[in-house]
PDB file of C-alpha atoms in Angstrom:
ATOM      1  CA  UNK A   1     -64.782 155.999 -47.560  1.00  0.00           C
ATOM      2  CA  UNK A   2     -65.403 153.656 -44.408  1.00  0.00           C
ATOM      3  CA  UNK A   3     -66.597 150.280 -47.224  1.00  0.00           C
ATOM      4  CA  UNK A   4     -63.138 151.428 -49.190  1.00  0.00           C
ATOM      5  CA  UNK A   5     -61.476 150.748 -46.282  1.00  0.00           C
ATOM      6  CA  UNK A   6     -63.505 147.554 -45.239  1.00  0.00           C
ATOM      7  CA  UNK A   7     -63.244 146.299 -48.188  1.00  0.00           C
ATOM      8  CA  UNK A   8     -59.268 146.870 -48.841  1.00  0.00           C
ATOM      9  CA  UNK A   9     -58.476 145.160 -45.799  1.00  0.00           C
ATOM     10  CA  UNK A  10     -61.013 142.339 -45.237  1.00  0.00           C
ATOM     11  CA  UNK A  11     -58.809 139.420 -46.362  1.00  0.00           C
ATOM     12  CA  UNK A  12     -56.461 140.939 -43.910  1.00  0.00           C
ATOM     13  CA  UNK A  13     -56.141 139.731 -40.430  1.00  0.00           C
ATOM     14  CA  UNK A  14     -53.768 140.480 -37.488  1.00  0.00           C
ATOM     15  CA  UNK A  15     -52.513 137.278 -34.975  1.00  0.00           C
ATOM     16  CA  UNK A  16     -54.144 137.872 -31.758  1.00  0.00           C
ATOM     17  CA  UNK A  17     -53.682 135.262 -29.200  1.00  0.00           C
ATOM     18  CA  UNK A  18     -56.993 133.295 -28.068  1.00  0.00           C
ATOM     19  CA  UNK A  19     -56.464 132.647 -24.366  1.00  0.00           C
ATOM     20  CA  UNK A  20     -53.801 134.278 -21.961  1.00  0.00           C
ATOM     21  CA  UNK A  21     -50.712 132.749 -21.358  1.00  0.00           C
ATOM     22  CA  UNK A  22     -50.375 131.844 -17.405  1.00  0.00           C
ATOM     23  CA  UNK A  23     -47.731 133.043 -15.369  1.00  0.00           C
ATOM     24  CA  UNK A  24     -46.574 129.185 -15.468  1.00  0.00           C
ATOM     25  CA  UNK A  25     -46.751 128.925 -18.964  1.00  0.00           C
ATOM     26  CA  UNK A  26     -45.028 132.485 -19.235  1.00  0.00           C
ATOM     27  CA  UNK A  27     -42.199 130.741 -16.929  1.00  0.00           C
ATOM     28  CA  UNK A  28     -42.067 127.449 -18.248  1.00  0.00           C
ATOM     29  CA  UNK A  29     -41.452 129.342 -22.204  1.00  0.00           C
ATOM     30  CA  UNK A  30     -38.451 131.578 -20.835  1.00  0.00           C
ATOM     31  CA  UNK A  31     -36.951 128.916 -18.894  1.00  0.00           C
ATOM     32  CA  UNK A  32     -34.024 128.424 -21.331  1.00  0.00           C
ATOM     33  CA  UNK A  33     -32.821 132.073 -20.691  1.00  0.00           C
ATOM     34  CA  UNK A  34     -31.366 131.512 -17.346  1.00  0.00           C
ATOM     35  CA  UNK A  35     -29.550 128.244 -18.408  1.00  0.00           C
ATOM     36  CA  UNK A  36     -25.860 128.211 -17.284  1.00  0.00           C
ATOM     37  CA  UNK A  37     -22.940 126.344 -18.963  1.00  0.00           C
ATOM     38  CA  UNK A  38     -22.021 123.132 -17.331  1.00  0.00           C
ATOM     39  CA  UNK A  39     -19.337 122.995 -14.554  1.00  0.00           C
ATOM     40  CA  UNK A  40     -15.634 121.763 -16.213  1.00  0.00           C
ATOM     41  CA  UNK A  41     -12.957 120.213 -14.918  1.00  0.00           C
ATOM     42  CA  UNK A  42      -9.465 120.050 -15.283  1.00  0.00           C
ATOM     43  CA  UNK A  43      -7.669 116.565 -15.995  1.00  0.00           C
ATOM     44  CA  UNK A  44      -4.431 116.738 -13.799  1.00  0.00           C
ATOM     45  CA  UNK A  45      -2.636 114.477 -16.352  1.00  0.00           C
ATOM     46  CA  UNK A  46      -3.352 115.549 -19.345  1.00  0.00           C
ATOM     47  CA  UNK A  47      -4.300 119.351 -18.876  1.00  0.00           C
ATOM     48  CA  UNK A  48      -7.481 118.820 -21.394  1.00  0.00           C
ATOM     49  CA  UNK A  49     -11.004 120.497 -19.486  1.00  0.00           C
ATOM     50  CA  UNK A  50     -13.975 118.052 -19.444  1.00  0.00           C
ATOM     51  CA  UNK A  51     -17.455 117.789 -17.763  1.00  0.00           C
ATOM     52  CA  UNK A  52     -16.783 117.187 -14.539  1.00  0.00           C
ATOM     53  CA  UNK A  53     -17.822 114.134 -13.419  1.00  0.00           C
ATOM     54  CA  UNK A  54     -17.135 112.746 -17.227  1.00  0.00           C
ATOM     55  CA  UNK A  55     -14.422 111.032 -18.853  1.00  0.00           C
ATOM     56  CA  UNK A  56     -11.766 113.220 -20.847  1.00  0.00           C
ATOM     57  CA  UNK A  57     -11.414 112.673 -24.490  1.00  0.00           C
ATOM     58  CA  UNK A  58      -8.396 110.832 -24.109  1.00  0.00           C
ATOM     59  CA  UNK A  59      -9.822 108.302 -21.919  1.00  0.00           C
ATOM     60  CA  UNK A  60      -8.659 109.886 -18.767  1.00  0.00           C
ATOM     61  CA  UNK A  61     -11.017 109.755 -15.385  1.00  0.00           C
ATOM     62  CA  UNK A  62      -9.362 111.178 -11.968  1.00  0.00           C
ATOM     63  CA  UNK A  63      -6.104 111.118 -13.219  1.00  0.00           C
ATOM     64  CA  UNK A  64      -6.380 106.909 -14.237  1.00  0.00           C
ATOM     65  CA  UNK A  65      -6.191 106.017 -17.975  1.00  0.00           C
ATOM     66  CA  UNK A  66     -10.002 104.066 -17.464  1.00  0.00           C
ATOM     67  CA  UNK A  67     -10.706 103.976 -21.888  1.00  0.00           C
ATOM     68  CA  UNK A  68      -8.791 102.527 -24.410  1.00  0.00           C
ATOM     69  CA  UNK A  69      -9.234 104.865 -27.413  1.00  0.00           C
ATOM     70  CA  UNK A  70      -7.820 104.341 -30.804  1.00  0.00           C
ATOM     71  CA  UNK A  71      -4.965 106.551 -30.244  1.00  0.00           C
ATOM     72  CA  UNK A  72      -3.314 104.183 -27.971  1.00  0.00           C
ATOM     73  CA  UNK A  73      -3.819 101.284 -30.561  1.00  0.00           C
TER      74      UNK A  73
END
């Protein structure tokens, strides 16, 4: 029964890592679960929320109209 066995599952093999992963490595690979979402701001003309530190889609920067955009045209 054993060379039944063998034999059925000899082509058969399971993924079993070669080294082990370091703590660093381990780190470094979940890294992108503790991202947060970037801090927003609110234009005070135009009401629209942006990156802060960004200009708005509008062209907007600080409250100053600093981008022509083809809206305005």
């Amino acid at each position: 029964m054993l060379g039944y066995n063998r034999r059925l599952f000899a082509g058969l093999a399971m993924a079993v890592q070669q080294n082990k992963k370091s703590s660093s490595k381990r780190g470094m690979h979940r890294s992108h679960d503790f991202l947060t979402n970037p801090p927003t701001a609110i234009e005070p003309t135009t009401g629209e929320v942006h990156r802060r530190h960004h200009i708005s889609p509008t062209g907007f920067y600080r409250g100053k109209k600093v981008l022509q955009t083809k809206s305005d045209e």
